[in-house]
Amino acid sequence: MIRMVKRVAVAAALLGSVGLGCAGLAHAAPFDVEHATQAYLNTLQGAARARSDAYFDGGIWVEYIGGLVTVLACWILVRLRLLAGLRTRMERSGWRPWIVTLACAAVFLLVSSLVMFPWSIWADFIREKNYGLMNQGFGEWLGDQGIALALTMVFGSLMLLAIMAVIRRAPRRWWLLGTGVVTGAMALMLLLFPVFVAPLFNTYRELPAGPVRERIVAMAQSRGVPSEHIYLVDASRQSDRISANVSGIGPTVRISLNDNLLKRGSVPQVAAVMGHEMGHYVLRHLWWTLGALALLTAVMLWLASRIMPALVVWGGRRWALRDIADPAAIPVLVGVYAALSLLASPLTNAIVRIQESEADVFGLDVAREPDGFASIAMELSQYRKIDPPAWEEALFYDHPSGATRVRMAMQWKKDHVPNAVEVVPPPMASRGPGKE
């Protein structure tokens, strides 16, 4: 599921605006990329940097433990034979096979969500609160979780119904047809998300007229990005994180930025972010990502088609499973897929990270705000580990690290700004107790 875009470029201010709002100029010595990079990195120090590192490192464990919790929930449901009992009762009552499958899928999604809910409370609410990244009370957060669960029940049940139908009708090639089902579901969600899903969680309204909107429109028009509507999202109701995107497919494409970015960012910073997001649209990253994920899905479902029969044979009697097309085997399918997804996460991280890096380059070219880009990268680094070892970035980062991004911006500045001079970035503003 996937992120969005914005651009802003005013030709007359391209070179003159470089670095505005970032600080005073240093002496006009030859521009040193490493020195300029370190000047930015040094603005995140002490307790704030330790907290950022701890949050990100802990997040890696949260991701992997969360995957294992999903597998555990699937195993518990299989052992309890809940779906097997439901299947048998519905079959005896004369329900059609597709209704039995749909009911088993819905019950599986509901019960597994309830089994995992204690983990979700800690990982998604308590932990975020402890790090000062959650603005919602528990009731508000719970309301959003209820909406997400309802959407999962509807779309997830239909997708599982389609996959189980494919397994039943093409037991040898179901992994290939199943790839088409999963890819089609992802494409449908990308189409529907900005218009029908996102507004369920946040309010979208037109960005007011002013310098920020003018800059975004100019950048968008310069690169052929639709800019008739630019939306401002009240993301601050959930957190203080800054974000923006160009989302949707075809008629649903829209530019959005959240209110945290508008409140906290200077025009150069907003331009840098929006230029990056527009890069995803112009470079067709959505389609490249969809294609890459389709190939990865094909590999994982092929592996699942080899693993599932062995599991069903091994636990068939104990779990009351008939074969892999049995609706009661849905937890086996989901559990195997979840485990394979966890193993594939370094690859999926790399796919996304490469495209994020390409969008960074595009954003620097269209916004021409290297210091705005560097300073906003530092803002993001308040909850992303700023300077990891290369191996850690390669395995666990789905975006370039803050250090990588700042260094890229300073190299771009040296290469593209005549007589570039280093700015003195101001210290990072304190976010208050417990804030990043």
PDB file of C-alpha atoms in Angstrom, residues 36-207:
ATOM      1  CA  ALA A  36      27.978  20.276   4.886  1.00  0.00           C
ATOM      2  CA  THR A  37      26.395  16.865   5.458  1.00  0.00           C
ATOM      3  CA  GLN A  38      27.890  16.568   8.915  1.00  0.00           C
ATOM      4  CA  ALA A  39      26.644  20.037   9.821  1.00  0.00           C
ATOM      5  CA  TYR A  40      23.107  18.808   9.296  1.00  0.00           C
ATOM      6  CA  LEU A  41      23.645  15.492  11.052  1.00  0.00           C
ATOM      7  CA  ASN A  42      25.029  17.300  14.075  1.00  0.00           C
ATOM      8  CA  THR A  43      21.697  19.050  14.615  1.00  0.00           C
ATOM      9  CA  LEU A  44      20.255  15.779  15.958  1.00  0.00           C
ATOM     10  CA  GLN A  45      22.266  14.850  19.025  1.00  0.00           C
ATOM     11  CA  GLY A  46      22.063  13.639  22.604  1.00  0.00           C
ATOM     12  CA  ALA A  47      18.796  12.331  23.998  1.00  0.00           C
ATOM     13  CA  ALA A  48      16.828  13.149  20.840  1.00  0.00           C
ATOM     14  CA  ARG A  49      19.156  11.075  18.657  1.00  0.00           C
ATOM     15  CA  ALA A  50      19.224   8.209  21.162  1.00  0.00           C
ATOM     16  CA  ARG A  51      15.418   8.221  21.254  1.00  0.00           C
ATOM     17  CA  SER A  52      15.217   8.225  17.455  1.00  0.00           C
ATOM     18  CA  ASP A  53      17.649   5.301  17.202  1.00  0.00           C
ATOM     19  CA  ALA A  54      15.802   3.376  19.908  1.00  0.00           C
ATOM     20  CA  TYR A  55      12.432   3.917  18.247  1.00  0.00           C
ATOM     21  CA  PHE A  56      13.655   2.717  14.858  1.00  0.00           C
ATOM     22  CA  ASP A  57      15.618  -0.253  16.203  1.00  0.00           C
ATOM     23  CA  GLY A  58      12.621  -1.274  18.275  1.00  0.00           C
ATOM     24  CA  GLY A  59      10.420  -0.879  15.212  1.00  0.00           C
ATOM     25  CA  ILE A  60      12.423  -3.558  13.404  1.00  0.00           C
ATOM     26  CA  TRP A  61      11.641  -5.999  16.202  1.00  0.00           C
ATOM     27  CA  VAL A  62       8.010  -4.867  16.209  1.00  0.00           C
ATOM     28  CA  GLU A  63       7.715  -5.648  12.492  1.00  0.00           C
ATOM     29  CA  TYR A  64       9.198  -9.126  12.771  1.00  0.00           C
ATOM     30  CA  ILE A  65       7.432 -10.022  15.997  1.00  0.00           C
ATOM     31  CA  GLY A  66       4.191  -8.770  14.467  1.00  0.00           C
ATOM     32  CA  GLY A  67       4.682 -11.173  11.570  1.00  0.00           C
ATOM     33  CA  LEU A  68       5.275 -14.017  13.997  1.00  0.00           C
ATOM     34  CA  VAL A  69       2.166 -13.014  15.958  1.00  0.00           C
ATOM     35  CA  THR A  70       0.180 -13.321  12.714  1.00  0.00           C
ATOM     36  CA  VAL A  71       1.567 -16.814  12.134  1.00  0.00           C
ATOM     37  CA  LEU A  72       0.794 -17.716  15.767  1.00  0.00           C
ATOM     38  CA  ALA A  73      -2.793 -16.496  15.418  1.00  0.00           C
ATOM     39  CA  CYS A  74      -3.233 -18.669  12.318  1.00  0.00           C
ATOM     40  CA  TRP A  75      -1.812 -21.686  14.145  1.00  0.00           C
ATOM     41  CA  ILE A  76      -4.147 -21.141  17.114  1.00  0.00           C
ATOM     42  CA  LEU A  77      -7.194 -20.974  14.840  1.00  0.00           C
ATOM     43  CA  VAL A  78      -6.195 -24.159  13.042  1.00  0.00           C
ATOM     44  CA  ARG A  79      -5.598 -25.975  16.334  1.00  0.00           C
ATOM     45  CA  LEU A  80      -8.959 -24.836  17.706  1.00  0.00           C
ATOM     46  CA  ARG A  81     -10.644 -26.191  14.538  1.00  0.00           C
ATOM     47  CA  LEU A  82     -13.023 -23.231  14.652  1.00  0.00           C
ATOM     48  CA  LEU A  83     -13.352 -22.965  10.876  1.00  0.00           C
ATOM     49  CA  ALA A  84     -13.607 -26.736  10.465  1.00  0.00           C
ATOM     50  CA  GLY A  85     -16.598 -26.790  12.804  1.00  0.00           C
ATOM     51  CA  LEU A  86     -18.221 -23.836  11.025  1.00  0.00           C
ATOM     52  CA  ARG A  87     -17.663 -25.473   7.622  1.00  0.00           C
ATOM     53  CA  THR A  88     -19.215 -28.757   8.737  1.00  0.00           C
ATOM     54  CA  ARG A  89     -22.270 -27.102  10.286  1.00  0.00           C
ATOM     55  CA  MET A  90     -22.926 -24.920   7.240  1.00  0.00           C
ATOM     56  CA  GLU A  91     -22.502 -27.840   4.825  1.00  0.00           C
ATOM     57  CA  ARG A  92     -24.988 -29.933   6.807  1.00  0.00           C
ATOM     58  CA  SER A  93     -27.426 -27.027   6.648  1.00  0.00           C
ATOM     59  CA  GLY A  94     -27.187 -27.013   2.841  1.00  0.00           C
ATOM     60  CA  TRP A  95     -25.311 -23.759   2.285  1.00  0.00           C
ATOM     61  CA  ARG A  96     -23.633 -23.351  -1.078  1.00  0.00           C
ATOM     62  CA  PRO A  97     -19.867 -23.933  -1.134  1.00  0.00           C
ATOM     63  CA  TRP A  98     -19.004 -20.307  -1.987  1.00  0.00           C
ATOM     64  CA  ILE A  99     -21.097 -19.021   0.928  1.00  0.00           C
ATOM     65  CA  VAL A 100     -19.360 -21.488   3.252  1.00  0.00           C
ATOM     66  CA  THR A 101     -15.981 -20.227   2.043  1.00  0.00           C
ATOM     67  CA  LEU A 102     -17.000 -16.573   2.409  1.00  0.00           C
ATOM     68  CA  ALA A 103     -18.271 -17.186   5.947  1.00  0.00           C
ATOM     69  CA  CYS A 104     -15.069 -19.006   6.925  1.00  0.00           C
ATOM     70  CA  ALA A 105     -12.971 -16.163   5.495  1.00  0.00           C
ATOM     71  CA  ALA A 106     -14.946 -13.530   7.401  1.00  0.00           C
ATOM     72  CA  VAL A 107     -14.800 -15.455  10.678  1.00  0.00           C
ATOM     73  CA  PHE A 108     -11.083 -16.065  10.220  1.00  0.00           C
ATOM     74  CA  LEU A 109     -10.360 -12.364   9.675  1.00  0.00           C
ATOM     75  CA  LEU A 110     -12.499 -11.321  12.638  1.00  0.00           C
ATOM     76  CA  VAL A 111     -11.204 -13.869  15.131  1.00  0.00           C
ATOM     77  CA  SER A 112      -7.545 -13.550  14.089  1.00  0.00           C
ATOM     78  CA  SER A 113      -7.833  -9.762  14.495  1.00  0.00           C
ATOM     79  CA  LEU A 114      -9.204 -10.272  18.003  1.00  0.00           C
ATOM     80  CA  VAL A 115      -6.408 -12.717  18.855  1.00  0.00           C
ATOM     81  CA  MET A 116      -3.831 -10.178  17.664  1.00  0.00           C
ATOM     82  CA  PHE A 117      -5.549  -7.170  19.240  1.00  0.00           C
ATOM     83  CA  PRO A 118      -3.511  -7.098  22.486  1.00  0.00           C
ATOM     84  CA  TRP A 119      -0.341  -6.944  20.405  1.00  0.00           C
ATOM     85  CA  SER A 120      -1.836  -4.184  18.262  1.00  0.00           C
ATOM     86  CA  ILE A 121      -2.704  -2.134  21.346  1.00  0.00           C
ATOM     87  CA  TRP A 122       0.896  -2.242  22.514  1.00  0.00           C
ATOM     88  CA  ALA A 123       2.648  -1.895  19.153  1.00  0.00           C
ATOM     89  CA  ASP A 124       0.355   0.635  17.491  1.00  0.00           C
ATOM     90  CA  PHE A 125      -0.940   2.683  20.418  1.00  0.00           C
ATOM     91  CA  ILE A 126       1.014   2.353  23.675  1.00  0.00           C
ATOM     92  CA  ARG A 127       4.434   2.335  22.014  1.00  0.00           C
ATOM     93  CA  GLU A 128       3.534   5.293  19.793  1.00  0.00           C
ATOM     94  CA  LYS A 129       2.252   7.182  22.843  1.00  0.00           C
ATOM     95  CA  ASN A 130       5.428   6.447  24.771  1.00  0.00           C
ATOM     96  CA  TYR A 131       7.526   7.972  21.992  1.00  0.00           C
ATOM     97  CA  GLY A 132       5.262  11.008  21.652  1.00  0.00           C
ATOM     98  CA  LEU A 133       4.119  10.077  18.151  1.00  0.00           C
ATOM     99  CA  MET A 134       0.411   9.544  18.879  1.00  0.00           C
ATOM    100  CA  ASN A 135      -2.037  12.428  19.238  1.00  0.00           C
ATOM    101  CA  GLN A 136      -5.180  10.319  19.611  1.00  0.00           C
ATOM    102  CA  GLY A 137      -6.775   9.098  22.782  1.00  0.00           C
ATOM    103  CA  PHE A 138      -7.515   5.407  23.054  1.00  0.00           C
ATOM    104  CA  GLY A 139     -11.160   5.859  22.058  1.00  0.00           C
ATOM    105  CA  GLU A 140     -10.266   7.750  18.882  1.00  0.00           C
ATOM    106  CA  TRP A 141      -7.593   5.216  18.006  1.00  0.00           C
ATOM    107  CA  LEU A 142     -10.031   2.384  18.634  1.00  0.00           C
ATOM    108  CA  GLY A 143     -12.526   4.018  16.289  1.00  0.00           C
ATOM    109  CA  ASP A 144      -9.971   4.077  13.463  1.00  0.00           C
ATOM    110  CA  GLN A 145      -9.125   0.447  14.174  1.00  0.00           C
ATOM    111  CA  GLY A 146     -12.796  -0.446  13.898  1.00  0.00           C
ATOM    112  CA  ILE A 147     -13.012   1.181  10.468  1.00  0.00           C
ATOM    113  CA  ALA A 148      -9.863  -0.621   9.344  1.00  0.00           C
ATOM    114  CA  LEU A 149     -11.263  -3.946  10.597  1.00  0.00           C
ATOM    115  CA  ALA A 150     -14.517  -3.419   8.705  1.00  0.00           C
ATOM    116  CA  LEU A 151     -12.616  -2.713   5.493  1.00  0.00           C
ATOM    117  CA  THR A 152     -10.437  -5.765   6.064  1.00  0.00           C
ATOM    118  CA  MET A 153     -13.506  -7.921   6.627  1.00  0.00           C
ATOM    119  CA  VAL A 154     -15.101  -6.791   3.351  1.00  0.00           C
ATOM    120  CA  PHE A 155     -12.114  -6.687   0.981  1.00  0.00           C
ATOM    121  CA  GLY A 156     -10.147  -9.460   2.681  1.00  0.00           C
ATOM    122  CA  SER A 157     -13.079 -11.881   2.666  1.00  0.00           C
ATOM    123  CA  LEU A 158     -13.715 -11.319  -1.029  1.00  0.00           C
ATOM    124  CA  MET A 159     -10.044 -11.787  -1.892  1.00  0.00           C
ATOM    125  CA  LEU A 160      -9.801 -15.004   0.131  1.00  0.00           C
ATOM    126  CA  LEU A 161     -13.005 -16.222  -1.505  1.00  0.00           C
ATOM    127  CA  ALA A 162     -11.452 -15.661  -4.939  1.00  0.00           C
ATOM    128  CA  ILE A 163      -8.165 -17.359  -4.017  1.00  0.00           C
ATOM    129  CA  MET A 164      -9.896 -20.400  -2.516  1.00  0.00           C
ATOM    130  CA  ALA A 165     -12.054 -20.668  -5.646  1.00  0.00           C
ATOM    131  CA  VAL A 166      -8.894 -20.659  -7.759  1.00  0.00           C
ATOM    132  CA  ILE A 167      -7.333 -23.358  -5.562  1.00  0.00           C
ATOM    133  CA  ARG A 168     -10.432 -25.512  -5.918  1.00  0.00           C
ATOM    134  CA  ARG A 169     -10.695 -25.179  -9.710  1.00  0.00           C
ATOM    135  CA  ALA A 170      -6.988 -25.199 -10.653  1.00  0.00           C
ATOM    136  CA  PRO A 171      -5.182 -27.187  -7.944  1.00  0.00           C
ATOM    137  CA  ARG A 172      -1.930 -27.371  -9.943  1.00  0.00           C
ATOM    138  CA  ARG A 173      -1.747 -23.797 -11.236  1.00  0.00           C
ATOM    139  CA  TRP A 174      -3.603 -21.966  -8.493  1.00  0.00           C
ATOM    140  CA  TRP A 175      -0.492 -20.022  -7.450  1.00  0.00           C
ATOM    141  CA  LEU A 176      -0.322 -18.388 -10.885  1.00  0.00           C
ATOM    142  CA  LEU A 177      -4.006 -17.488 -11.014  1.00  0.00           C
ATOM    143  CA  GLY A 178      -3.840 -16.461  -7.371  1.00  0.00           C
ATOM    144  CA  THR A 179      -1.114 -13.982  -8.261  1.00  0.00           C
ATOM    145  CA  GLY A 180      -3.563 -12.365 -10.648  1.00  0.00           C
ATOM    146  CA  VAL A 181      -6.171 -12.162  -7.884  1.00  0.00           C
ATOM    147  CA  VAL A 182      -3.773 -10.541  -5.402  1.00  0.00           C
ATOM    148  CA  THR A 183      -2.368  -8.118  -7.987  1.00  0.00           C
ATOM    149  CA  GLY A 184      -5.860  -7.159  -9.122  1.00  0.00           C
ATOM    150  CA  ALA A 185      -6.879  -6.538  -5.510  1.00  0.00           C
ATOM    151  CA  MET A 186      -3.848  -4.277  -4.987  1.00  0.00           C
ATOM    152  CA  ALA A 187      -4.633  -2.309  -8.147  1.00  0.00           C
ATOM    153  CA  LEU A 188      -8.275  -1.916  -7.104  1.00  0.00           C
ATOM    154  CA  MET A 189      -7.254  -0.644  -3.686  1.00  0.00           C
ATOM    155  CA  LEU A 190      -4.871   1.879  -5.248  1.00  0.00           C
ATOM    156  CA  LEU A 191      -7.734   3.112  -7.416  1.00  0.00           C
ATOM    157  CA  LEU A 192     -10.280   3.349  -4.615  1.00  0.00           C
ATOM    158  CA  PHE A 193      -8.076   4.426  -1.711  1.00  0.00           C
ATOM    159  CA  PRO A 194      -7.802   8.206  -2.217  1.00  0.00           C
ATOM    160  CA  VAL A 195     -11.488   8.767  -2.965  1.00  0.00           C
ATOM    161  CA  PHE A 196     -13.327   6.150  -0.904  1.00  0.00           C
ATOM    162  CA  VAL A 197     -10.975   4.869   1.822  1.00  0.00           C
ATOM    163  CA  ALA A 198      -8.700   7.696   2.984  1.00  0.00           C
ATOM    164  CA  PRO A 199     -11.646  10.071   3.729  1.00  0.00           C
ATOM    165  CA  LEU A 200     -12.953   7.517   6.234  1.00  0.00           C
ATOM    166  CA  PHE A 201      -9.981   8.323   8.473  1.00  0.00           C
ATOM    167  CA  ASN A 202      -9.272  11.992   7.736  1.00  0.00           C
ATOM    168  CA  THR A 203     -10.857  15.142   6.367  1.00  0.00           C
ATOM    169  CA  TYR A 204      -9.608  16.348   2.985  1.00  0.00           C
ATOM    170  CA  ARG A 205     -10.149  19.966   1.939  1.00  0.00           C
ATOM    171  CA  GLU A 206      -8.676  22.200  -0.722  1.00  0.00           C
ATOM    172  CA  LEU A 207      -5.334  23.755   0.144  1.00  0.00           C
TER     173      LEU A 207
END
